[in-house]
C-alpha cells in the first residue's frame, strides 16, 4: 500500500497522464501511449477525481478502474473497522524501487550504534539490515556514495574521535577499511564530487577545524586541499553546479549562520550570504537548483524551520516548517522529495521521518524508523542489481499490516493491552538516557 502522503502525488501524476491518454483519438497517438494498456500499468490510479468528466464517463475501459479505485480508497478509509484479513489489490501493490535509502550508525539509547536500516520508498517501510559494520558503532559521521560503495567517514564511538574510514559495498555486502584521513573528524561534513570524497571541518577532541581533505578511490589516498574560511564542526555540506556548499556549524564559541562554497577547479573557498538563522547540527541538501538548510540548533533550542538558498539571486528564503524540531538528523532526496530522518528534538532522540514536496510547499509524514536515532548518516544508492535484499518483502500484505497496526492501537487505547502485541523495547521512547546525551552534546560543544 503506497503511504498516505504519496496519494496526493500519485493522484496528481496519474490525473495528468489519464487526461492526456483519454484525449488521444488517432491510432498513431494511441500507439504512442500504449492504448488502453496504459491504464493497466497505472498503480493506484486516482480516476475518482475524473469520474465526472465526460471523456472518462464515456470510456468503458476506464469504468472498472474507477470502480476498483473507489473501492480501494473506501477500504483504506474503513480498514480499522474490518475484522477479516484485507488483501492488497494489484493497483495498490508498490513497484520495486530504483533507489534505496541507507541509514548507518548514530546515537541511540544513550550510546553509539552500528545499526543499518534501508528505506523502501514505494512501500513506505524501513528494513533492518543484518550486515552491520563489524568494526563497531559510530556516530556524528557522514556518508558518501561512489557507485555501489558507501563510504563512512569520521565520527565518534563515545570514547575515540575517528580519522578512520570504512567502505560498504551494497552488492557484495562486504565491509573494508580504506585509508585513514590526516585528521580526526567528529561532527564532520562530507560531500562527493567528480568521483572524489571531500571531508570538511569537524572536531578532533581538542579543536574545531577548518581543514579539508579529499579521497581518491583509485589511489586510496587522502590529499589536503585549501582550508575553509571558517572553523566548522557540526556543519553540513552538499553539491550544486560543480561546487561544494557548506553551511552553519559551531566554531567552539557560537553557532554559525555563515556559508561558503568550494570550487575544485580553482581550489578556492568563497563566502556566500549567511543564513537567516544560526544553525549547528543542521542538515543540508541540494534540490531543484536550491540549497536547503533545515533544522539544527541555534544555541537556545532545536529548530523546526528551514530555508533555501538560490545561487541565481544570491539570497536565502524561508520555507514551511517541519512537523518536528530536530538537530543532528539525516537528510536525502528520494522520489523528488526531501526526506528528514531521526535526530534530536531537545528532549529525546526521535525516529520520526517526514518529507517535503517543493512543488506543493507541503510536508508529509512517512513511516518512522525501527529505532530512535540521532547523529546518524544517510545516503541513496541507485540501480542495485540486488535491490530485493533491501526492500520490504511482503508487498502484497501491506493493507493487512496496516489493519493489524490499527487494531493494536485501538486495543491499547481501550485498555486491552493483553490482547495486543507488546511494543518492542527499541520503540519505547527513552527520556532519562537522552537527557544524558543532551548533556554530552552540550559539553562537546563548549
Short mmCIF file of N, CA and C in Angstrom, two decimals, residues 54-216:
data_model
loop_
_atom_site.label_atom_id
_atom_site.label_comp_id
_atom_site.label_asym_id
_atom_site.label_seq_id
_atom_site.Cartn_x
_atom_site.Cartn_y
_atom_site.Cartn_z
N UNK A 54 -16.47 13.91 -18.86
CA UNK A 54 -17.12 13.23 -19.98
C UNK A 54 -16.22 12.18 -20.62
N UNK A 55 -14.94 12.51 -20.81
CA UNK A 55 -14.09 11.58 -21.53
C UNK A 55 -13.75 10.35 -20.71
N UNK A 56 -13.98 10.39 -19.38
CA UNK A 56 -13.82 9.20 -18.56
C UNK A 56 -15.14 8.45 -18.47
N UNK A 57 -16.23 9.20 -18.26
CA UNK A 57 -17.54 8.55 -18.15
C UNK A 57 -17.89 7.78 -19.41
N UNK A 58 -17.48 8.31 -20.55
CA UNK A 58 -17.83 7.68 -21.83
C UNK A 58 -16.82 6.64 -22.28
N UNK A 59 -15.78 6.42 -21.49
CA UNK A 59 -14.77 5.42 -21.84
C UNK A 59 -15.03 4.16 -21.02
N UNK A 60 -15.58 3.14 -21.68
CA UNK A 60 -15.95 1.91 -20.97
C UNK A 60 -14.75 1.27 -20.30
N UNK A 61 -13.55 1.41 -20.89
CA UNK A 61 -12.36 0.79 -20.32
C UNK A 61 -11.94 1.45 -19.02
N UNK A 62 -12.34 2.71 -18.82
CA UNK A 62 -11.96 3.42 -17.60
C UNK A 62 -12.83 3.03 -16.41
N UNK A 63 -14.07 2.65 -16.67
CA UNK A 63 -15.02 2.44 -15.57
C UNK A 63 -14.58 1.38 -14.56
N UNK A 64 -14.06 0.21 -14.99
CA UNK A 64 -13.60 -0.75 -13.99
C UNK A 64 -12.49 -0.21 -13.10
N UNK A 65 -11.62 0.63 -13.68
CA UNK A 65 -10.53 1.19 -12.89
C UNK A 65 -11.08 2.20 -11.89
N UNK A 66 -12.05 2.99 -12.31
CA UNK A 66 -12.69 3.94 -11.40
C UNK A 66 -13.32 3.20 -10.24
N UNK A 67 -14.05 2.13 -10.54
CA UNK A 67 -14.74 1.36 -9.50
C UNK A 67 -13.73 0.73 -8.55
N UNK A 68 -12.66 0.11 -9.10
CA UNK A 68 -11.64 -0.51 -8.26
C UNK A 68 -10.95 0.52 -7.37
N UNK A 69 -10.68 1.69 -7.93
CA UNK A 69 -10.00 2.72 -7.15
C UNK A 69 -10.89 3.24 -6.03
N UNK A 70 -12.16 3.49 -6.34
CA UNK A 70 -13.08 3.94 -5.31
C UNK A 70 -13.23 2.90 -4.20
N UNK A 71 -13.30 1.62 -4.60
CA UNK A 71 -13.41 0.55 -3.61
C UNK A 71 -12.17 0.52 -2.71
N UNK A 72 -11.00 0.67 -3.33
CA UNK A 72 -9.76 0.65 -2.55
C UNK A 72 -9.70 1.82 -1.58
N UNK A 73 -10.04 3.03 -2.05
CA UNK A 73 -10.00 4.19 -1.18
C UNK A 73 -10.98 4.04 -0.02
N UNK A 74 -12.13 3.45 -0.29
CA UNK A 74 -13.10 3.21 0.78
C UNK A 74 -12.55 2.18 1.76
N UNK A 75 -11.98 1.10 1.26
CA UNK A 75 -11.39 0.08 2.13
C UNK A 75 -10.28 0.68 2.98
N UNK A 76 -9.49 1.55 2.37
CA UNK A 76 -8.40 2.18 3.10
C UNK A 76 -8.92 3.05 4.22
N UNK A 77 -10.02 3.76 3.96
CA UNK A 77 -10.61 4.64 4.96
C UNK A 77 -11.22 3.84 6.10
N UNK A 78 -11.78 2.68 5.81
CA UNK A 78 -12.50 1.88 6.79
C UNK A 78 -11.69 0.71 7.31
N UNK A 79 -10.40 0.66 6.99
CA UNK A 79 -9.62 -0.54 7.27
C UNK A 79 -9.56 -0.88 8.75
N UNK A 80 -9.59 0.15 9.62
CA UNK A 80 -9.53 -0.10 11.05
C UNK A 80 -10.77 -0.77 11.60
N UNK A 81 -11.88 -0.75 10.84
CA UNK A 81 -13.12 -1.36 11.31
C UNK A 81 -13.34 -2.76 10.76
N UNK A 82 -12.45 -3.20 9.89
CA UNK A 82 -12.61 -4.53 9.30
C UNK A 82 -12.05 -5.59 10.24
N UNK A 83 -12.68 -6.75 10.24
CA UNK A 83 -12.24 -7.83 11.12
C UNK A 83 -11.68 -9.01 10.34
N UNK A 84 -11.83 -9.01 9.05
CA UNK A 84 -11.27 -10.07 8.22
C UNK A 84 -9.95 -9.60 7.61
N UNK A 85 -9.15 -10.57 7.18
CA UNK A 85 -7.88 -10.25 6.52
C UNK A 85 -8.15 -9.42 5.27
N UNK A 86 -7.39 -8.35 5.12
CA UNK A 86 -7.55 -7.44 3.98
C UNK A 86 -6.40 -7.66 3.01
N UNK A 87 -6.73 -8.00 1.80
CA UNK A 87 -5.71 -8.19 0.78
C UNK A 87 -5.38 -6.86 0.10
N UNK A 88 -4.13 -6.73 -0.32
CA UNK A 88 -3.71 -5.55 -1.06
C UNK A 88 -4.00 -5.76 -2.54
N UNK A 89 -4.86 -4.95 -3.15
CA UNK A 89 -5.17 -5.14 -4.57
C UNK A 89 -3.97 -4.81 -5.45
N UNK A 90 -4.00 -5.30 -6.67
CA UNK A 90 -2.89 -5.07 -7.59
C UNK A 90 -2.61 -3.59 -7.78
N UNK A 91 -3.67 -2.78 -7.88
CA UNK A 91 -3.47 -1.36 -8.17
C UNK A 91 -2.78 -0.64 -7.02
N UNK A 92 -2.74 -1.26 -5.83
CA UNK A 92 -2.07 -0.65 -4.69
C UNK A 92 -0.76 -1.34 -4.34
N UNK A 93 -0.38 -2.37 -5.09
CA UNK A 93 0.87 -3.08 -4.82
C UNK A 93 2.04 -2.22 -5.28
N UNK A 94 2.97 -1.89 -4.38
CA UNK A 94 4.06 -0.98 -4.76
C UNK A 94 5.04 -1.62 -5.72
N UNK A 95 5.57 -0.81 -6.60
CA UNK A 95 6.59 -1.27 -7.52
C UNK A 95 7.93 -1.45 -6.80
N UNK A 96 8.87 -2.08 -7.49
CA UNK A 96 10.21 -2.21 -6.94
C UNK A 96 10.93 -0.88 -7.14
N UNK A 97 11.51 -0.31 -6.10
CA UNK A 97 12.16 0.99 -6.24
C UNK A 97 13.50 0.89 -6.98
N UNK A 98 13.84 1.95 -7.68
CA UNK A 98 15.14 2.04 -8.35
C UNK A 98 16.22 2.51 -7.39
N UNK A 99 15.83 3.33 -6.42
CA UNK A 99 16.77 3.91 -5.46
C UNK A 99 16.45 3.40 -4.06
N UNK A 100 17.51 3.15 -3.29
CA UNK A 100 17.37 2.70 -1.91
C UNK A 100 18.08 3.69 -1.00
N UNK A 101 17.39 4.09 0.06
CA UNK A 101 17.99 4.98 1.05
C UNK A 101 18.59 4.14 2.18
N UNK A 102 19.86 4.35 2.48
CA UNK A 102 20.56 3.67 3.56
C UNK A 102 20.78 4.63 4.72
N UNK A 103 20.56 4.16 5.95
CA UNK A 103 20.98 4.89 7.14
C UNK A 103 21.93 4.00 7.93
N UNK A 104 23.02 4.59 8.41
CA UNK A 104 24.05 3.82 9.10
C UNK A 104 24.46 4.55 10.37
N UNK A 105 24.54 3.78 11.47
CA UNK A 105 25.08 4.29 12.72
C UNK A 105 24.20 5.32 13.38
N UNK A 106 24.81 6.09 14.29
CA UNK A 106 24.09 7.11 15.03
C UNK A 106 24.18 6.90 16.53
N UNK A 107 23.37 7.66 17.23
CA UNK A 107 23.32 7.63 18.70
C UNK A 107 21.93 7.18 19.11
N UNK A 108 21.86 6.12 19.92
CA UNK A 108 20.56 5.56 20.30
C UNK A 108 20.66 4.93 21.68
N UNK A 109 19.68 5.23 22.53
CA UNK A 109 19.66 4.63 23.85
C UNK A 109 20.83 5.01 24.72
N UNK A 110 21.39 6.19 24.52
CA UNK A 110 22.48 6.67 25.36
C UNK A 110 23.86 6.26 24.91
N UNK A 111 23.97 5.62 23.75
CA UNK A 111 25.28 5.17 23.26
C UNK A 111 25.27 5.10 21.74
N UNK A 112 26.46 5.05 21.13
CA UNK A 112 26.51 4.94 19.67
C UNK A 112 26.08 3.55 19.21
N UNK A 113 25.68 3.44 17.95
CA UNK A 113 25.21 2.18 17.40
C UNK A 113 25.79 1.97 16.01
N UNK A 114 25.82 0.73 15.57
CA UNK A 114 26.21 0.42 14.18
C UNK A 114 25.00 -0.05 13.37
N UNK A 115 23.81 0.23 13.86
CA UNK A 115 22.58 -0.18 13.20
C UNK A 115 22.54 0.31 11.75
N UNK A 116 22.04 -0.55 10.86
CA UNK A 116 21.82 -0.17 9.47
C UNK A 116 20.38 -0.47 9.10
N UNK A 117 19.71 0.52 8.52
CA UNK A 117 18.35 0.34 8.01
C UNK A 117 18.28 0.92 6.60
N UNK A 118 17.42 0.31 5.79
CA UNK A 118 17.13 0.87 4.47
C UNK A 118 15.66 1.26 4.41
N UNK A 119 15.37 2.20 3.52
CA UNK A 119 14.01 2.68 3.36
C UNK A 119 13.53 2.37 1.95
N UNK A 120 12.40 1.65 1.89
CA UNK A 120 11.73 1.32 0.63
C UNK A 120 10.66 2.38 0.42
N UNK A 121 10.95 3.36 -0.43
CA UNK A 121 10.04 4.49 -0.58
C UNK A 121 8.73 4.11 -1.24
N UNK A 122 8.72 3.07 -2.07
CA UNK A 122 7.48 2.67 -2.73
C UNK A 122 6.51 2.01 -1.75
N UNK A 123 7.04 1.25 -0.80
CA UNK A 123 6.20 0.59 0.20
C UNK A 123 6.11 1.40 1.49
N UNK A 124 6.91 2.45 1.62
CA UNK A 124 6.95 3.26 2.84
C UNK A 124 7.25 2.38 4.05
N UNK A 125 8.32 1.60 3.95
CA UNK A 125 8.72 0.70 5.03
C UNK A 125 10.23 0.78 5.25
N UNK A 126 10.62 0.63 6.52
CA UNK A 126 12.03 0.56 6.90
C UNK A 126 12.41 -0.90 7.13
N UNK A 127 13.59 -1.28 6.67
CA UNK A 127 14.06 -2.66 6.75
C UNK A 127 15.37 -2.68 7.51
N UNK A 128 15.44 -3.49 8.54
CA UNK A 128 16.68 -3.64 9.30
C UNK A 128 17.63 -4.56 8.54
N UNK A 129 18.86 -4.12 8.32
CA UNK A 129 19.86 -4.88 7.57
C UNK A 129 20.84 -5.51 8.54
N UNK A 130 21.10 -6.80 8.35
CA UNK A 130 21.93 -7.56 9.29
C UNK A 130 23.42 -7.30 9.12
N UNK A 131 23.84 -6.89 7.91
CA UNK A 131 25.27 -6.77 7.64
C UNK A 131 25.83 -5.46 8.18
N UNK A 132 25.78 -5.28 9.51
CA UNK A 132 26.29 -4.06 10.13
C UNK A 132 27.82 -4.10 10.14
N UNK A 133 28.42 -2.95 10.37
CA UNK A 133 29.88 -2.85 10.35
C UNK A 133 30.49 -3.63 11.51
N UNK A 134 31.30 -4.66 11.24
CA UNK A 134 31.92 -5.42 12.32
C UNK A 134 32.96 -4.63 13.10
N UNK A 135 33.38 -3.48 12.56
CA UNK A 135 34.36 -2.66 13.27
C UNK A 135 33.76 -1.96 14.47
N UNK A 136 32.42 -1.95 14.57
CA UNK A 136 31.77 -1.38 15.73
C UNK A 136 30.97 -0.13 15.42
N UNK A 137 30.37 0.46 16.45
CA UNK A 137 29.46 1.60 16.26
C UNK A 137 30.20 2.91 16.01
N UNK A 138 29.49 3.84 15.40
CA UNK A 138 29.99 5.22 15.30
C UNK A 138 28.82 6.17 15.09
N UNK A 139 29.01 7.39 15.57
CA UNK A 139 28.00 8.44 15.44
C UNK A 139 28.70 9.74 15.04
N UNK A 140 27.90 10.71 14.64
CA UNK A 140 28.43 12.01 14.20
C UNK A 140 29.44 11.86 13.07
N UNK A 141 29.17 10.91 12.19
CA UNK A 141 29.96 10.66 10.98
C UNK A 141 29.13 11.13 9.80
N UNK A 142 29.63 10.89 8.59
CA UNK A 142 28.86 11.17 7.38
C UNK A 142 29.14 10.09 6.34
N UNK A 143 28.25 10.02 5.33
CA UNK A 143 28.36 9.02 4.27
C UNK A 143 28.54 9.71 2.92
N UNK A 144 29.19 8.98 2.01
CA UNK A 144 29.28 9.40 0.61
C UNK A 144 29.16 8.15 -0.25
N UNK A 145 28.61 8.31 -1.45
CA UNK A 145 28.38 7.17 -2.35
C UNK A 145 29.15 7.38 -3.64
N UNK A 146 29.90 6.34 -4.03
CA UNK A 146 30.52 6.28 -5.36
C UNK A 146 30.15 4.93 -5.95
N UNK A 147 29.28 4.91 -6.93
CA UNK A 147 28.81 3.64 -7.49
C UNK A 147 27.98 2.89 -6.47
N UNK A 148 28.38 1.65 -6.20
CA UNK A 148 27.69 0.83 -5.20
C UNK A 148 28.42 0.83 -3.86
N UNK A 149 29.48 1.63 -3.73
CA UNK A 149 30.25 1.72 -2.50
C UNK A 149 29.75 2.86 -1.63
N UNK A 150 29.51 2.56 -0.34
CA UNK A 150 29.12 3.56 0.64
C UNK A 150 30.32 3.82 1.55
N UNK A 151 30.80 5.05 1.56
CA UNK A 151 31.96 5.43 2.37
C UNK A 151 31.49 6.06 3.68
N UNK A 152 31.99 5.54 4.79
CA UNK A 152 31.65 6.02 6.13
C UNK A 152 32.87 6.78 6.64
N UNK A 153 32.70 8.07 6.88
CA UNK A 153 33.83 8.96 7.12
C UNK A 153 33.77 9.56 8.53
N UNK A 154 34.86 9.38 9.29
CA UNK A 154 35.00 10.01 10.59
C UNK A 154 33.99 9.53 11.61
N UNK A 155 33.75 10.37 12.64
CA UNK A 155 32.77 10.02 13.65
C UNK A 155 33.36 9.85 15.03
N UNK A 156 32.57 9.21 15.90
CA UNK A 156 32.86 9.14 17.33
C UNK A 156 32.15 7.91 17.89
N UNK A 157 32.82 7.15 18.77
CA UNK A 157 32.18 5.96 19.33
C UNK A 157 31.91 6.08 20.82
N UNK A 158 31.94 7.30 21.35
CA UNK A 158 31.74 7.50 22.77
C UNK A 158 33.03 7.65 23.53
N UNK A 159 34.12 7.19 22.93
CA UNK A 159 35.45 7.30 23.54
C UNK A 159 36.47 7.94 22.61
N UNK A 160 36.50 7.46 21.37
CA UNK A 160 37.52 7.89 20.42
C UNK A 160 36.92 8.72 19.29
N UNK A 161 37.68 9.71 18.88
CA UNK A 161 37.36 10.50 17.69
C UNK A 161 38.10 9.88 16.52
N UNK A 162 37.38 9.64 15.43
CA UNK A 162 37.93 8.83 14.34
C UNK A 162 38.53 9.66 13.21
N UNK A 163 39.69 9.20 12.74
CA UNK A 163 40.15 9.57 11.41
C UNK A 163 39.99 8.38 10.47
N UNK A 164 39.56 7.27 11.02
CA UNK A 164 39.37 6.05 10.23
C UNK A 164 38.13 6.16 9.35
N UNK A 165 38.15 5.41 8.26
CA UNK A 165 37.03 5.39 7.31
C UNK A 165 36.76 3.96 6.89
N UNK A 166 35.52 3.68 6.64
CA UNK A 166 35.11 2.34 6.24
C UNK A 166 34.33 2.42 4.93
N UNK A 167 34.24 1.28 4.25
CA UNK A 167 33.51 1.24 2.99
C UNK A 167 32.65 -0.03 2.95
N UNK A 168 31.37 0.15 2.63
CA UNK A 168 30.44 -0.97 2.49
C UNK A 168 30.01 -1.07 1.05
N UNK A 169 30.20 -2.25 0.44
CA UNK A 169 29.72 -2.47 -0.92
C UNK A 169 28.32 -3.05 -0.84
N UNK A 170 27.35 -2.35 -1.39
CA UNK A 170 25.95 -2.75 -1.25
C UNK A 170 25.60 -3.97 -2.09
N UNK A 171 26.46 -4.36 -3.02
CA UNK A 171 26.21 -5.55 -3.83
C UNK A 171 26.80 -6.78 -3.16
N UNK A 172 28.07 -6.71 -2.77
CA UNK A 172 28.72 -7.86 -2.12
C UNK A 172 28.41 -7.94 -0.64
N UNK A 173 27.95 -6.82 -0.05
CA UNK A 173 27.65 -6.71 1.38
C UNK A 173 28.89 -6.91 2.24
N UNK A 174 30.03 -6.55 1.71
CA UNK A 174 31.29 -6.67 2.42
C UNK A 174 31.78 -5.30 2.90
N UNK A 175 32.33 -5.29 4.12
CA UNK A 175 32.94 -4.10 4.68
C UNK A 175 34.46 -4.17 4.51
N UNK A 176 35.09 -3.01 4.34
CA UNK A 176 36.55 -2.97 4.27
C UNK A 176 37.05 -1.62 4.79
N UNK A 177 38.29 -1.62 5.24
CA UNK A 177 38.95 -0.38 5.62
C UNK A 177 39.44 0.34 4.38
N UNK A 178 39.44 1.65 4.42
CA UNK A 178 40.15 2.44 3.42
C UNK A 178 41.16 3.31 4.17
N UNK A 179 41.96 4.04 3.44
CA UNK A 179 43.00 4.85 4.07
C UNK A 179 42.39 5.83 5.07
N UNK A 180 43.03 6.02 6.22
CA UNK A 180 42.52 6.99 7.20
C UNK A 180 42.78 8.42 6.74
N UNK A 181 41.98 9.34 7.25
CA UNK A 181 42.19 10.76 6.98
C UNK A 181 43.43 11.26 7.71
N UNK A 182 43.91 12.43 7.33
CA UNK A 182 45.04 13.04 8.02
C UNK A 182 44.65 13.53 9.41
N UNK A 183 43.36 13.90 9.58
CA UNK A 183 42.88 14.45 10.85
C UNK A 183 41.70 13.64 11.37
N UNK A 184 41.59 13.60 12.69
CA UNK A 184 40.39 13.03 13.31
C UNK A 184 39.24 14.01 13.12
N UNK A 185 38.06 13.47 12.76
CA UNK A 185 36.94 14.36 12.46
C UNK A 185 35.62 13.75 12.95
N UNK A 186 35.16 14.23 14.11
CA UNK A 186 33.79 14.01 14.56
C UNK A 186 33.00 15.26 14.18
N UNK A 187 31.67 15.16 14.04
CA UNK A 187 30.87 16.28 13.54
C UNK A 187 31.38 16.75 12.17
N UNK A 188 31.81 15.79 11.35
CA UNK A 188 32.41 16.10 10.05
C UNK A 188 31.34 16.39 9.01
N UNK A 189 31.70 17.17 7.99
CA UNK A 189 30.85 17.37 6.82
C UNK A 189 31.50 16.67 5.64
N UNK A 190 30.68 16.01 4.81
CA UNK A 190 31.20 15.20 3.71
C UNK A 190 30.38 15.45 2.45
N UNK A 191 31.06 15.44 1.31
CA UNK A 191 30.37 15.55 0.02
C UNK A 191 31.18 14.79 -1.02
N UNK A 192 30.50 14.24 -2.02
CA UNK A 192 31.15 13.56 -3.14
C UNK A 192 30.98 14.42 -4.38
N UNK A 193 32.08 14.65 -5.10
CA UNK A 193 32.03 15.48 -6.30
C UNK A 193 33.09 14.99 -7.29
N UNK A 194 32.67 14.74 -8.52
CA UNK A 194 33.57 14.31 -9.59
C UNK A 194 34.36 13.06 -9.23
N UNK A 195 33.70 12.12 -8.54
CA UNK A 195 34.34 10.86 -8.20
C UNK A 195 35.28 10.92 -7.02
N UNK A 196 35.30 12.04 -6.31
CA UNK A 196 36.16 12.21 -5.13
C UNK A 196 35.29 12.48 -3.91
N UNK A 197 35.78 12.08 -2.74
CA UNK A 197 35.06 12.29 -1.48
C UNK A 197 35.79 13.37 -0.68
N UNK A 198 35.06 14.41 -0.29
CA UNK A 198 35.64 15.51 0.47
C UNK A 198 35.18 15.43 1.92
N UNK A 199 36.11 15.62 2.86
CA UNK A 199 35.82 15.69 4.29
C UNK A 199 36.23 17.06 4.79
N UNK A 200 35.29 17.76 5.45
CA UNK A 200 35.50 19.16 5.81
C UNK A 200 35.24 19.39 7.28
N UNK A 201 36.13 20.16 7.91
CA UNK A 201 35.92 20.59 9.28
C UNK A 201 35.81 19.45 10.26
N UNK A 202 35.01 19.67 11.31
CA UNK A 202 34.84 18.65 12.33
C UNK A 202 35.57 19.00 13.61
N UNK A 203 35.56 18.04 14.52
CA UNK A 203 36.13 18.21 15.86
C UNK A 203 37.02 17.02 16.15
N UNK A 204 38.26 17.26 16.57
CA UNK A 204 39.21 16.17 16.80
C UNK A 204 39.36 15.82 18.27
N UNK A 205 38.48 16.37 19.11
CA UNK A 205 38.58 16.16 20.55
C UNK A 205 39.24 17.31 21.26
N UNK A 206 39.88 18.20 20.49
CA UNK A 206 40.56 19.37 21.06
C UNK A 206 40.19 20.67 20.34
N UNK A 207 40.08 20.60 19.02
CA UNK A 207 39.91 21.82 18.24
C UNK A 207 38.82 21.64 17.17
N UNK A 208 38.09 22.74 16.92
CA UNK A 208 37.23 22.79 15.73
C UNK A 208 38.11 23.15 14.55
N UNK A 209 37.82 22.51 13.41
CA UNK A 209 38.75 22.61 12.30
C UNK A 209 38.16 23.33 11.09
N UNK A 210 39.07 23.91 10.30
CA UNK A 210 38.68 24.45 9.01
C UNK A 210 39.37 23.70 7.87
N UNK A 211 40.13 22.67 8.21
CA UNK A 211 40.89 21.93 7.21
C UNK A 211 39.96 21.06 6.36
N UNK A 212 40.43 20.76 5.14
CA UNK A 212 39.66 19.98 4.19
C UNK A 212 40.60 18.99 3.51
N UNK A 213 40.12 17.78 3.31
CA UNK A 213 40.88 16.79 2.56
C UNK A 213 39.94 16.00 1.67
N UNK A 214 40.51 15.42 0.60
CA UNK A 214 39.68 14.66 -0.33
C UNK A 214 40.30 13.30 -0.60
N UNK A 215 39.41 12.34 -0.85
CA UNK A 215 39.81 10.94 -1.02
C UNK A 215 39.65 10.54 -2.48
N UNK A 216 40.69 9.89 -3.01
CA UNK A 216 40.68 9.35 -4.36
C UNK A 216 40.66 7.83 -4.25
#
